[in-house]
Each structure stands twice: as structure tokens, then as C-alpha cells.
Short mmCIF file of C-alpha atoms and ligand atoms in Angstrom, two decimals:
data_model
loop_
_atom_site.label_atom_id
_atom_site.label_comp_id
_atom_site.label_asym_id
_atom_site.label_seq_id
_atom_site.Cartn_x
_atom_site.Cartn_y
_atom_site.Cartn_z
CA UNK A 1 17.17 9.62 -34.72
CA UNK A 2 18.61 6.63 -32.95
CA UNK A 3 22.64 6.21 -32.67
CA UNK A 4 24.36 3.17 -34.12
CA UNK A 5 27.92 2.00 -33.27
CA UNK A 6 29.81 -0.75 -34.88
CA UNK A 7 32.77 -2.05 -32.62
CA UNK A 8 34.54 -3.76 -34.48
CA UNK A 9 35.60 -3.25 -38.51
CA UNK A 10 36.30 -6.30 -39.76
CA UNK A 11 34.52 -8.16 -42.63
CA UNK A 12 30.94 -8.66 -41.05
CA UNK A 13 31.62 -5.01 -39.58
CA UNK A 14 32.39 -2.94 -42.55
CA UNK A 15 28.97 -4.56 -44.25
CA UNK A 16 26.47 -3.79 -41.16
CA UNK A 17 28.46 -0.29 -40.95
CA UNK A 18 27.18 0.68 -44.93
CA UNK A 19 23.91 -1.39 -44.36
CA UNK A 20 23.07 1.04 -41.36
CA UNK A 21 24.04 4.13 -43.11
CA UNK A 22 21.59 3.21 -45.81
CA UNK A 23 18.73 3.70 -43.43
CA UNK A 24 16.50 6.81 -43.09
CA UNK A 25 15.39 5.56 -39.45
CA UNK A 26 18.54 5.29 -37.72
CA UNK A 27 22.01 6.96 -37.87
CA UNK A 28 25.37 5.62 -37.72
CA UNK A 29 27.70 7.20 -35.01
CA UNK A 30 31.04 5.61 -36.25
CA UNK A 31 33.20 2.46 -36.24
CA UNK A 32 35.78 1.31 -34.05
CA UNK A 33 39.74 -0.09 -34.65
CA UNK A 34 42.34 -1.42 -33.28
CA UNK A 35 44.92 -0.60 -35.35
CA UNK A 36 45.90 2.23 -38.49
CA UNK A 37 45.46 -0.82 -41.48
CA UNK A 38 44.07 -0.06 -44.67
CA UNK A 39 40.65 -0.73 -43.69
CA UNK A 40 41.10 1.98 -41.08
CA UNK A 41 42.26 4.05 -43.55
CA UNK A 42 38.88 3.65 -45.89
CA UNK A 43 36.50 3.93 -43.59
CA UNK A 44 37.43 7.27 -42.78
CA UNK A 45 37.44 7.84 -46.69
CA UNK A 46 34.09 6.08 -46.65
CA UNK A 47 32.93 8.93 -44.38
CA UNK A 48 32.70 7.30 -41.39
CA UNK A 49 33.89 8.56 -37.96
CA UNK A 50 36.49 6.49 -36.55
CA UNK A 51 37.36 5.51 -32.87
CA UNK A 52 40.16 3.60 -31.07
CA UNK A 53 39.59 0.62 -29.61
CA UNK A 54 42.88 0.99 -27.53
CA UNK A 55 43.83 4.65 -26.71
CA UNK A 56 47.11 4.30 -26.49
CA UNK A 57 47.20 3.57 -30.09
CA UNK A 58 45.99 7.18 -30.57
CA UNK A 59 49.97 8.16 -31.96
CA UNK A 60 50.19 5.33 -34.27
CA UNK A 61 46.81 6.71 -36.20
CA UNK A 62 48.48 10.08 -35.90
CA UNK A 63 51.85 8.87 -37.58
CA UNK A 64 50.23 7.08 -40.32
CA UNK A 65 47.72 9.94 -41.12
CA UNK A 66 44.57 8.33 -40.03
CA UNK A 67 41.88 10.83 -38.52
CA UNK A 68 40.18 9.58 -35.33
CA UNK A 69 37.08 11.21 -33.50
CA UNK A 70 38.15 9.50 -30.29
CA UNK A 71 37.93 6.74 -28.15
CA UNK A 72 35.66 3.53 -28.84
CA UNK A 73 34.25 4.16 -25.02
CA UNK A 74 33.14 7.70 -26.39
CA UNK A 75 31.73 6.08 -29.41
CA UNK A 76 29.78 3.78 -27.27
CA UNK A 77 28.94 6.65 -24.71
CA UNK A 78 26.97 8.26 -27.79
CA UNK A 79 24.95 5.39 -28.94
CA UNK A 80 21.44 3.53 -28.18
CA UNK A 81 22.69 0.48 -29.43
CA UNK A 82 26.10 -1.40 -30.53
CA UNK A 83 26.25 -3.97 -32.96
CA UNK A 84 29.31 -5.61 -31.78
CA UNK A 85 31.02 -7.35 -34.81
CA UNK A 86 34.60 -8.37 -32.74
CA UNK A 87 35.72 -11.61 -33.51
CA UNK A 88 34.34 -14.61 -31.89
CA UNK A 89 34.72 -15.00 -27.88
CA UNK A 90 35.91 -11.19 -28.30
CA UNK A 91 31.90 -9.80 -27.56
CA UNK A 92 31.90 -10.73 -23.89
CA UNK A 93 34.81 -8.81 -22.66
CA UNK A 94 32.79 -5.96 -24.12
CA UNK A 95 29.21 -6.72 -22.39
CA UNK A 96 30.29 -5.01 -18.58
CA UNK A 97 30.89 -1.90 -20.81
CA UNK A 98 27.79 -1.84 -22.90
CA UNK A 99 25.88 -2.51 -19.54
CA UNK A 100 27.83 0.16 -17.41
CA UNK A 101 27.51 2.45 -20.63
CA UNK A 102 23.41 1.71 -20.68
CA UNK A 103 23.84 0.71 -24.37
CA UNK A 104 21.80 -1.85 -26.12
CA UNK A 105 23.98 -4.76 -27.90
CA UNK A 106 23.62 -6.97 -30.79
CA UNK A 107 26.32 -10.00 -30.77
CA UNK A 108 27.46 -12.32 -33.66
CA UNK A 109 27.15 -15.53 -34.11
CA UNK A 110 30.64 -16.29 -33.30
CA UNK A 111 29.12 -15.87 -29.82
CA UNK A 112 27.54 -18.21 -27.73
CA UNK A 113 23.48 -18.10 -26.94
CA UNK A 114 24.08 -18.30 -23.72
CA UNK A 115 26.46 -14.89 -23.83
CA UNK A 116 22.59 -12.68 -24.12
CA UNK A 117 20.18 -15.73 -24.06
CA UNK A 118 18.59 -14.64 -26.52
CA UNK A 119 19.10 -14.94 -30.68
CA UNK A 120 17.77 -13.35 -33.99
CA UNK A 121 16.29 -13.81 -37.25
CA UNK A 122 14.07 -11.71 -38.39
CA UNK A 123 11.66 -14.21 -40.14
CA UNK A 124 11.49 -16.53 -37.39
CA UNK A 125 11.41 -14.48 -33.73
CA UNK A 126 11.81 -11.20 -34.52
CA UNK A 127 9.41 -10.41 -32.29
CA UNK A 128 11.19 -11.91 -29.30
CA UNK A 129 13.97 -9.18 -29.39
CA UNK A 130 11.77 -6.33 -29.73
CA UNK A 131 12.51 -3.92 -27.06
CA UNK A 132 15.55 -6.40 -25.85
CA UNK A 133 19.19 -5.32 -24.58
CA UNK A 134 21.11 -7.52 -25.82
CA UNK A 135 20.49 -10.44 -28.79
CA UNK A 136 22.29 -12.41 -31.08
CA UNK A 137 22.26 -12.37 -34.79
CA UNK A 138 22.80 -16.29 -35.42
CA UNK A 139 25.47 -17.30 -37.59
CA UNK A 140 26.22 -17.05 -41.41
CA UNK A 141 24.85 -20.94 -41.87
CA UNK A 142 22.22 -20.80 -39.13
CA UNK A 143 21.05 -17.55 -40.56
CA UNK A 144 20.79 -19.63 -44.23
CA UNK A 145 19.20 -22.45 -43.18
CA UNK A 146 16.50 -20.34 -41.28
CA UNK A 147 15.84 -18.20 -44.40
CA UNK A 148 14.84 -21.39 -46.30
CA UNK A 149 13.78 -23.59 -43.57
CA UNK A 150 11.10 -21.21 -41.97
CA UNK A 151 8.57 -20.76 -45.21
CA UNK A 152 8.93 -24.58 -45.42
CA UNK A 153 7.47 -24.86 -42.17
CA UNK A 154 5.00 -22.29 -42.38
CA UNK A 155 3.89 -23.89 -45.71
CA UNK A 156 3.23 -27.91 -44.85
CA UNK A 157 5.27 -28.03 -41.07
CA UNK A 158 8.65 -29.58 -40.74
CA UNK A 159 8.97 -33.30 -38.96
CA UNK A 160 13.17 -33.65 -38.66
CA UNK A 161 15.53 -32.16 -40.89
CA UNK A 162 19.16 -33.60 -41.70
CA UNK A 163 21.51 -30.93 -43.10
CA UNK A 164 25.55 -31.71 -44.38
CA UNK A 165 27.18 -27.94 -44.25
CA UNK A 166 29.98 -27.77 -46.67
CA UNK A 167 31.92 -24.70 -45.05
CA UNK A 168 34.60 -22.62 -46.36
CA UNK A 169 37.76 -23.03 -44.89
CA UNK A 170 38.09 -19.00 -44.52
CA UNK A 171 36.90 -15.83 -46.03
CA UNK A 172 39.04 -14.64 -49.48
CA UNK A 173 41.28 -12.52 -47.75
CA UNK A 174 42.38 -14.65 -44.29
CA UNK A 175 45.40 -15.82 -45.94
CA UNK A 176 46.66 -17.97 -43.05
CA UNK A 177 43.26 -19.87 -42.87
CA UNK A 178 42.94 -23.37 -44.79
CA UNK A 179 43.31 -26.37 -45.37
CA UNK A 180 44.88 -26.07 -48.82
CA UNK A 181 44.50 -29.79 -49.71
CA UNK A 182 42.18 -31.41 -47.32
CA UNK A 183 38.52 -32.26 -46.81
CA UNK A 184 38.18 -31.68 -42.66
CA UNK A 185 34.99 -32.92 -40.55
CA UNK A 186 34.68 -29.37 -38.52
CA UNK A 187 33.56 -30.85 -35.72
CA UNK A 188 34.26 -34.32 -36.39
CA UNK A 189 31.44 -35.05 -33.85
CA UNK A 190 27.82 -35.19 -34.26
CA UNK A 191 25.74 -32.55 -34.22
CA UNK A 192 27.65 -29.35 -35.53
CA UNK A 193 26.82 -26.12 -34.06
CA UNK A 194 24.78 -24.84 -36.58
CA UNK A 195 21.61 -27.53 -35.64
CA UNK A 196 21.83 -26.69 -31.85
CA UNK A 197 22.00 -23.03 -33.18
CA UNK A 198 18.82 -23.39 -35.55
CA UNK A 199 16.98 -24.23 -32.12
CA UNK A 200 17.74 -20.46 -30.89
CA UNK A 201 15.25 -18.92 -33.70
CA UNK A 202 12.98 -21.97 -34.74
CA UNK A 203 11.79 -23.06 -31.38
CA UNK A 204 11.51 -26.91 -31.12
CA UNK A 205 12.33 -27.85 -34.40
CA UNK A 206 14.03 -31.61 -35.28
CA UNK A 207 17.72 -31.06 -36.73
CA UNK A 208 20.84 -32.60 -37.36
CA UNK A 209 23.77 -31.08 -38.84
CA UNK A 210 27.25 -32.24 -39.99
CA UNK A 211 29.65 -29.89 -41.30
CA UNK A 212 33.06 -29.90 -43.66
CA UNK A 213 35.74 -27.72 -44.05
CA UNK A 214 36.78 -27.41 -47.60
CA UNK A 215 39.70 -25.57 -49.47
CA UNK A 216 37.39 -22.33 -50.58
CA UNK A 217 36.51 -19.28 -49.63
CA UNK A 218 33.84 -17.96 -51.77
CA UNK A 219 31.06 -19.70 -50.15
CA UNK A 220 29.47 -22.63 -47.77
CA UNK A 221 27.19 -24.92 -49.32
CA UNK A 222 24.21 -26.84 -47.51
CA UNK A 223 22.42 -30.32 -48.11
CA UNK A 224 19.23 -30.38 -47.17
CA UNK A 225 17.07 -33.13 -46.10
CA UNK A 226 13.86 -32.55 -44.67
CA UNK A 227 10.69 -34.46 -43.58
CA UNK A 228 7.27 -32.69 -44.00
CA UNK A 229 4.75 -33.28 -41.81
CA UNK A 230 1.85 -32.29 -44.57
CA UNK A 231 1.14 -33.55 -48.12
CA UNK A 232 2.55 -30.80 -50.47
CA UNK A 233 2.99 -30.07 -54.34
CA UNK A 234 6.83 -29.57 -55.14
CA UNK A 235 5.38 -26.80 -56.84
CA UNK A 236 3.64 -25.35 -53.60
CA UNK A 237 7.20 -25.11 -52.05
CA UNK A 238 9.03 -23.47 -54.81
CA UNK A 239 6.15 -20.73 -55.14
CA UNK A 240 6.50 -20.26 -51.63
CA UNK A 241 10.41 -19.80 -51.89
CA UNK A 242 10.19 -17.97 -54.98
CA UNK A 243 7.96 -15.30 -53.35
CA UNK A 244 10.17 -15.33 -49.76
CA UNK A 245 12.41 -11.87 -49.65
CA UNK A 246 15.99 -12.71 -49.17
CA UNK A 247 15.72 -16.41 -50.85
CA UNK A 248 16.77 -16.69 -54.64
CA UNK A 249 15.66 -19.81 -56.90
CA UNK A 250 18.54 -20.08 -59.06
CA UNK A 251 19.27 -22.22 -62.14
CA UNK A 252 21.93 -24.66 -62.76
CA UNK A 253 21.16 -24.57 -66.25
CA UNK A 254 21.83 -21.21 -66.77
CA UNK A 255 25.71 -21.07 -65.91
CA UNK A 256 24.25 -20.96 -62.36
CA UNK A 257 26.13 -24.55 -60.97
CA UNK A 258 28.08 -23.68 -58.39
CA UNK A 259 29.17 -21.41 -55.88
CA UNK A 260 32.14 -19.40 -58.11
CA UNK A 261 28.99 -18.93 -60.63
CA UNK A 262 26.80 -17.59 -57.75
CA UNK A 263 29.41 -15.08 -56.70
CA UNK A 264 29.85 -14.06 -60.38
CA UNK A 265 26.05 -13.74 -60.23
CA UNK A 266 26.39 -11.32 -57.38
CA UNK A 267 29.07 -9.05 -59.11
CA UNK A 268 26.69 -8.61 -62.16
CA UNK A 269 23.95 -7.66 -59.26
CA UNK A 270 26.87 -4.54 -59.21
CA UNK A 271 26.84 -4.27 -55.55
CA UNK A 272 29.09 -2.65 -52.88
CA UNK A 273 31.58 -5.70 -52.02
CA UNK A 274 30.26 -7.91 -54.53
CA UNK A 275 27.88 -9.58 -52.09
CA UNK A 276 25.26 -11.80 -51.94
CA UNK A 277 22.81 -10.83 -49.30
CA UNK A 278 19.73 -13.43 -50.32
CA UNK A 279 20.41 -17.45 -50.01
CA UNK A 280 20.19 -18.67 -53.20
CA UNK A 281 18.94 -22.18 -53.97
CA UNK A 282 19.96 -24.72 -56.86
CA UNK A 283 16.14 -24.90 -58.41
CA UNK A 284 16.69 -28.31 -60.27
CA UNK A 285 18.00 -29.48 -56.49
CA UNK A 286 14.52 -29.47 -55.14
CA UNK A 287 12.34 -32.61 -54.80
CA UNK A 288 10.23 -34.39 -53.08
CA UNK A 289 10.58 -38.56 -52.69
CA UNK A 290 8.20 -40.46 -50.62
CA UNK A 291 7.46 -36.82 -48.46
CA UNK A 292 11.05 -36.28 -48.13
CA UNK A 293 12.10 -32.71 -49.23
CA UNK A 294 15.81 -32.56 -50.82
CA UNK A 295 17.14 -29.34 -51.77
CA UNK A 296 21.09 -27.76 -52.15
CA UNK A 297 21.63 -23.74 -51.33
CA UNK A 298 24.66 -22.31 -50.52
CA UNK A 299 25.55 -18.82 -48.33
CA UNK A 300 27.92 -15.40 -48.85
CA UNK A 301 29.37 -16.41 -45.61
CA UNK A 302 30.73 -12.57 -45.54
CA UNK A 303 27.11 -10.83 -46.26
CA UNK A 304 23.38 -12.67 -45.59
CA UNK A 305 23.85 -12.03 -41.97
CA UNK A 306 23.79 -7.95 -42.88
CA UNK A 307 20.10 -7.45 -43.19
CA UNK A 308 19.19 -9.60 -40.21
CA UNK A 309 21.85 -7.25 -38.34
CA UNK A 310 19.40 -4.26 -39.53
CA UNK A 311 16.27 -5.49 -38.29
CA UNK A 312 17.55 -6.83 -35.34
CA UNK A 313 18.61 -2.88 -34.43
CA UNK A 314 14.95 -2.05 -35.71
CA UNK A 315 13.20 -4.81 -33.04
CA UNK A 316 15.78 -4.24 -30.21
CA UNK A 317 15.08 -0.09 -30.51
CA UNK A 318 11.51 -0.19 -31.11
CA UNK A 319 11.48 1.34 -34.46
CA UNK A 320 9.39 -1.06 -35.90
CA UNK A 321 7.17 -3.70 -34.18
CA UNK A 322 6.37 -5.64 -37.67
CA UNK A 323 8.77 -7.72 -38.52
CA UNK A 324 7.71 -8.35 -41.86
CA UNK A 325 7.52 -4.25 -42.68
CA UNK A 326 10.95 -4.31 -41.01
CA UNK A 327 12.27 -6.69 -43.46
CA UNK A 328 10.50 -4.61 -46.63
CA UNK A 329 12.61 -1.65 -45.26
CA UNK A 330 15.87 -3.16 -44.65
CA UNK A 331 15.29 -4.69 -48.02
CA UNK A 332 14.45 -1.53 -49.82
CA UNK A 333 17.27 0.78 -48.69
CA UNK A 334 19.58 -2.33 -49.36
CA UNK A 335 18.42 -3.11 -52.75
CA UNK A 336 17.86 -6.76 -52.05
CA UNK A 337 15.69 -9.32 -53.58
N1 NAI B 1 33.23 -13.81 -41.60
C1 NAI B 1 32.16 -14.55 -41.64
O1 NAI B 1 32.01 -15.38 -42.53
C2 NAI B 1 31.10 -14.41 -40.61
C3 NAI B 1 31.38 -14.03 -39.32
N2 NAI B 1 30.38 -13.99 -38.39
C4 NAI B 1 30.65 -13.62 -37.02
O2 NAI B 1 30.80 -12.20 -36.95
C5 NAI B 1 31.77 -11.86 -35.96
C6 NAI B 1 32.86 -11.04 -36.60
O3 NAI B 1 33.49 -11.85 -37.58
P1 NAI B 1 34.35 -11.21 -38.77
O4 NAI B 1 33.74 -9.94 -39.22
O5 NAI B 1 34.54 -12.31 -39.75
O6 NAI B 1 35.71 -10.96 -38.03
P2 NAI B 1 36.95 -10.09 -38.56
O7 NAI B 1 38.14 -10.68 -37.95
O8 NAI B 1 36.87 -9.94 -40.04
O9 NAI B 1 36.67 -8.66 -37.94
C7 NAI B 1 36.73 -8.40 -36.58
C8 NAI B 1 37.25 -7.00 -36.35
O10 NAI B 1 37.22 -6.71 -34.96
C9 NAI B 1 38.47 -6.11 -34.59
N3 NAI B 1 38.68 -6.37 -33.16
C10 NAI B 1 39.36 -7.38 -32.58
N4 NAI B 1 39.29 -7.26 -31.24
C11 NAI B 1 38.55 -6.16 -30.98
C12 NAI B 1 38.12 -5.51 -29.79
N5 NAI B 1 38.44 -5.98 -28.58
N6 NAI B 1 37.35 -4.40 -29.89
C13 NAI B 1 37.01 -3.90 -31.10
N7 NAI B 1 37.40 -4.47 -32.27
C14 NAI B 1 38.15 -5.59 -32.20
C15 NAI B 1 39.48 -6.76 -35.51
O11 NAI B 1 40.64 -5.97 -35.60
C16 NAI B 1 38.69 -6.80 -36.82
O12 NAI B 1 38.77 -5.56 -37.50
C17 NAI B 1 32.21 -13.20 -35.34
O13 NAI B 1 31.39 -13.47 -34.24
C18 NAI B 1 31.95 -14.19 -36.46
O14 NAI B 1 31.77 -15.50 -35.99
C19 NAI B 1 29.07 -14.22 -38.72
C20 NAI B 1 28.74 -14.54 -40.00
C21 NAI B 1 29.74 -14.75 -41.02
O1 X15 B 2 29.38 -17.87 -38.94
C1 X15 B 2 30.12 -18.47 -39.72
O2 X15 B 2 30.13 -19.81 -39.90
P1 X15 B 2 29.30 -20.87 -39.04
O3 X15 B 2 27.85 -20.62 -39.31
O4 X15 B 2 29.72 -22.20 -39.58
O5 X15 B 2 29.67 -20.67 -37.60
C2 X15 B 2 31.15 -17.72 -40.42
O6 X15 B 2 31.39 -18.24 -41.70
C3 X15 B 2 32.40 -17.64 -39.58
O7 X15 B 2 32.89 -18.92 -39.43
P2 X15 B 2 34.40 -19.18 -38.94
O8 X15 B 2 34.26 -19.55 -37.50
O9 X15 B 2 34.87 -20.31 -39.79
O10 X15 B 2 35.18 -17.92 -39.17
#
């Protein structure tokens, strides 16, 4: 059985840590801290092992009670491959260990491309990280606009695509994240990460993205505008979205009309966390005028990159060369959609 470490607990962390545990083909060696917090605290009651990031910490677990099975070096002495989950620009004061260790890495997509020169999504390039060291699992909103973007462009090929990302100014518990009152351009300059990003998993497409910061946390929220190279029936795109894994078609009309209903959505789905792995997509948003595709979707910032983070362990350790079984997998053991 292959050996999984997360370093780093934090929100994406504890999600990829549960995710991996819920697979029959791989086995999770333990997590890694920095300091005795609550979270600490419950992962050990969650069962899993827990190391120190910085072992000179070791009394303060001791003091507060926290059990630790050692060091995060040990932890990453014991594994085939790491999914490093440390906040952004963290991950590559960790790659000279992972390489001295001879671990395989996957980084977030608070990282840079450049960092492993190589990104992830398992619809799009799976296959490109399939035996890989080290990859990239692209960001929460790069990650959402592949998951809708790619079966588009299978279906009737995509000319240029304009996109307006409506971000969350910070996840529900970063309490000293904002703004409170405030609409912010994040960048104000033209093109936002998250188009540059797309590149990294859908070679050579045509994208533009602008992005928002906005006083909520729940969700981000895209606007999609998108111009098809083929003739197509709206209808042809919303069967091909409705039968896409990991993409929900969801109705306004049905309570469904924005984000705080989505996430209300997702509790009644009765799932660890609440979350919202799939990208779900405002049905009545979709139409085509004069072969112009419009749609509106919006992303669990905190959860749809945790199934990508599975498969990408699957490709990079050779457990699976089909992407698309990979996916049924990942899907099944996670109950998603
Ligand atoms: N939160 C989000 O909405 C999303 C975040 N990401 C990306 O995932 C990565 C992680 O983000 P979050 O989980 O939100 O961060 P977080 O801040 O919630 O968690 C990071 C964890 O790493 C720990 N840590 C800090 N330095 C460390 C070190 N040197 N070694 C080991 N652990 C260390 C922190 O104590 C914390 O527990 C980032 O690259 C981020 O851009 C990707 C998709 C969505
Ligand atoms: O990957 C994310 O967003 P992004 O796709 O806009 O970079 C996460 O929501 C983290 O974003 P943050 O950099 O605002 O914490």
C-alpha cells in the first residue's frame, strides 16, 4: 500500500487528509503541525497520527495533552508521496527536503507553476503527471473553471473565453481577513492569476480573467463568457454538463439563487465539513447569443480542490493510468456527484 503524508493541517489539509483515508488504494501515514491548537487536538481524535513540524515544540504538545508520533521529517521519511497543503510561498522551503527525503510532492495552488513546472487537473492533463515527482493541484478557481470549461471544449471547441471571478474575501473562520465593507479589484490589473493559471492544465486555450474581492466567505462566484468555435444546441451543452462527474446543474428556481443557498444545499448533502466538492452551475444562467456561451457557477473555495488532490496522488504514484477510472474512484469512496 502506498504512504500518504499531509504537511500541513490547515483548511485544504484537514479535507485531502479524510479524502485520502477514504481510499482502499493508498494509506495515510499522518499529518503534520506546528502548533498544539484545537485542530491539532482533533486530528489526533480523528485517528490520525500526528507530527511536529518544529521539534522543539515537542513540550508544548506534551503540556497541553496532545499525542505526537514524532517529527514531520520522520513523517516524510515514511512516505511515497506528500501532499504539501502549507500556506502559500510556504511549499518551497519544503521541496530540498522532499528531494533529499526521495519523496514525491503535490503543491497547492497557492504555489507558483514554475515552483514543479508542472500542474493538475484530473480532467484536463492528468496524464501529464503520471509517474511525476512533483505537480501542482491548480487553485480553488482555476480548478472550477477547468471542471466546466473542459467538457465545453471537448463538446464544440472553445475560441476565447472572458471570465469576472467574484472571490471571497477569506474562508469562514480567518477572522482577520476582509474587507468588511468594500468591493476590491484583487489584482486591480488585467489578467488575474487564475487565466494565466487555466493555461497550466488546458494547453493553449484563449482567457481573460478579472477578479473581485467581496465581503463573504462562503463562496467565489464566476462569470463566464465564452466563444465556441462549433455550432451547438444549448441543449447539447447542458447534457454534456449534466452528465460531467464533479459539475452540478443547479436551479435558481428552486431556492437554489445564490451562494448561501448552495452551501445550505451542501449541508442537506450531510457531508463531513459541510462541503461542496462538485462546481455547481446556475442552470437558468446558461445561454447562447449569436455563438456566445454565458453561464454563472460558483466554487467551495475550502473543498473542490480535494478530489483533484486524490487523483493527482493516483497519477503521480502510478496507481492508476486512466484518468477517467481514477476520477470514478476518487468519486466513489468520496460520495460525490
Ligand atoms: N483555503 C482555500 O480556499 C484554498 C487554498 N488553496 C491553497 O492551499 C494551500 C493551503 O491553504 P489553506 O489550507 O487555506 O491554508 P491554511 O492556512 O488553512 O492551512 C495551512 C496549514 O499549514 C500550517 N503550516 C504553516 N507553515 C507550515 C510549515 N512550514 N510546515 C508545515 N505546516 C505549516 C499552518 O499552521 C496551517 O495549519 C495554499 O497554497 C492555498 O493557496 C487552494 C484552494 C483553496
Ligand atoms: O486558491 C484560492 O483562490 P484563487 O483561485 O483565487 O487563488 C483560494 O481561495 C485561496 O485564496 P486566497 O489566496 O485568497 O487565500
Amino acid at each position: 500500500m502506498k504512504l500518504v503524508a499531509i504537511n500541513g493541517y490547515g483548511t485544504i489539509g484537514k479535507r485531502v487528509a479524510i479524502a485520502v483515508s477514504s481510499q482502499d488504494d493508498m494509506k495515510l501515514v499522518g499529518v503534520s503541525k506546528t502548533k498544539p491548537d484545537f485542530e491539532a487536538r482533533m486530528a489526533v481524535e480523528k485517528g490520525h497520527d500526528l507530527y511536529i513540524t518544529i521539534p522543539e515544540r515537542e513540550k508544548l504538545f506534551d503540556q497541553a495533552g496532545i499525542e505526537i508520533a514524532g517529527t514531520a521529517d520522520e513523517m516524510i521519511a515514511e512516505s511515497d508521496i506528500v501532499v504539501d497543503c502549507t500556506p502559500g510561498n510556504v511549499g518551497p522551503e519544503n521541496l530540498d527536503k522532499y528531494k533529499k527525503a526521495g519523496v514525491k510532492a503535490i503543491y497547492q495552488g497557492g504555489e507558483d507553476h514554475d515552483l514543479t513546472g508542472l500542474s493538475f487537473n484530473s480532467f484536463s492533463n492528468y496524464d501529464d503527471s503520471y509517474g511525476a515527482d512533483y505537480s501542482r493541484v491548480v487553485s480553488c478557481n482555476t480548478t472550477g473553471l477547468t471542471r466546466s470549461l473542459k467538457p465545453i471544449d471537448d463538446l464544440c471547441g472553445v475560441k476565447k473565453i472572458r471570465a469576472v471571478m467574484v472571490r471571497r474575501g477569506g474562508d469562514p473562520s480567518q477572522v482577520n481577513k476582509g474587507p468588511i465593507n468594500a468591493i476590491v479589484p484583487n489584482p486591480p490589473t488585467i489578467p488575474s492569476h487564475h487565466g494565466p493559471d487555466l493555461k497550466t492544465v488546458m494547453y493553449g486555450v484563449d482567457i481573460t480573467t478579472v477578479a473581485l474581492l467581496v465581503p463573504t466567505t462562503l463562496m467565489h462566484q464566476h462569470n463566464l463568457m465564452v466563444e465556441l468555435k462549433n455550432d451547438v444546441a444549448l441543449d447539447d451543452v447542458i447534457d454534456v454538463l449534466e452528465n460531467r462527474s464533479r459539475v452540478l446543474l443547479l436551479n435558481a428556481k428552486e431556492g437554489l439563487g445564490s451562494t448561501a443557498e448552495f452551501m445550505e444545499y451542501a449541508k442537506e448533502l450531510g457531508r463531513s465539513r459541510n462541503d461542496l466538492f462538485e462546481i455547481p452551475i446556475w442552470k437558468e444562467s446558461l445561454n447562447i447569443v449569436d455563438g456566445e456561451l454565458f453561464y454563472m457557477q460558483a466554487v467551495h473555495q475550502e473543498s473542490d480542490v480535494v478530489p483533484e488532490n486524490v487523483d493527482a496522488i493516483r497519477a503521480m504514484l502510478e496507481l492508476e493510468s486512466d484518468n477517467e477510472k481514477s476520477i470514478e474512484k476518487t468519486n466513489k469512496a468520496m460520495g460525490i456527484l
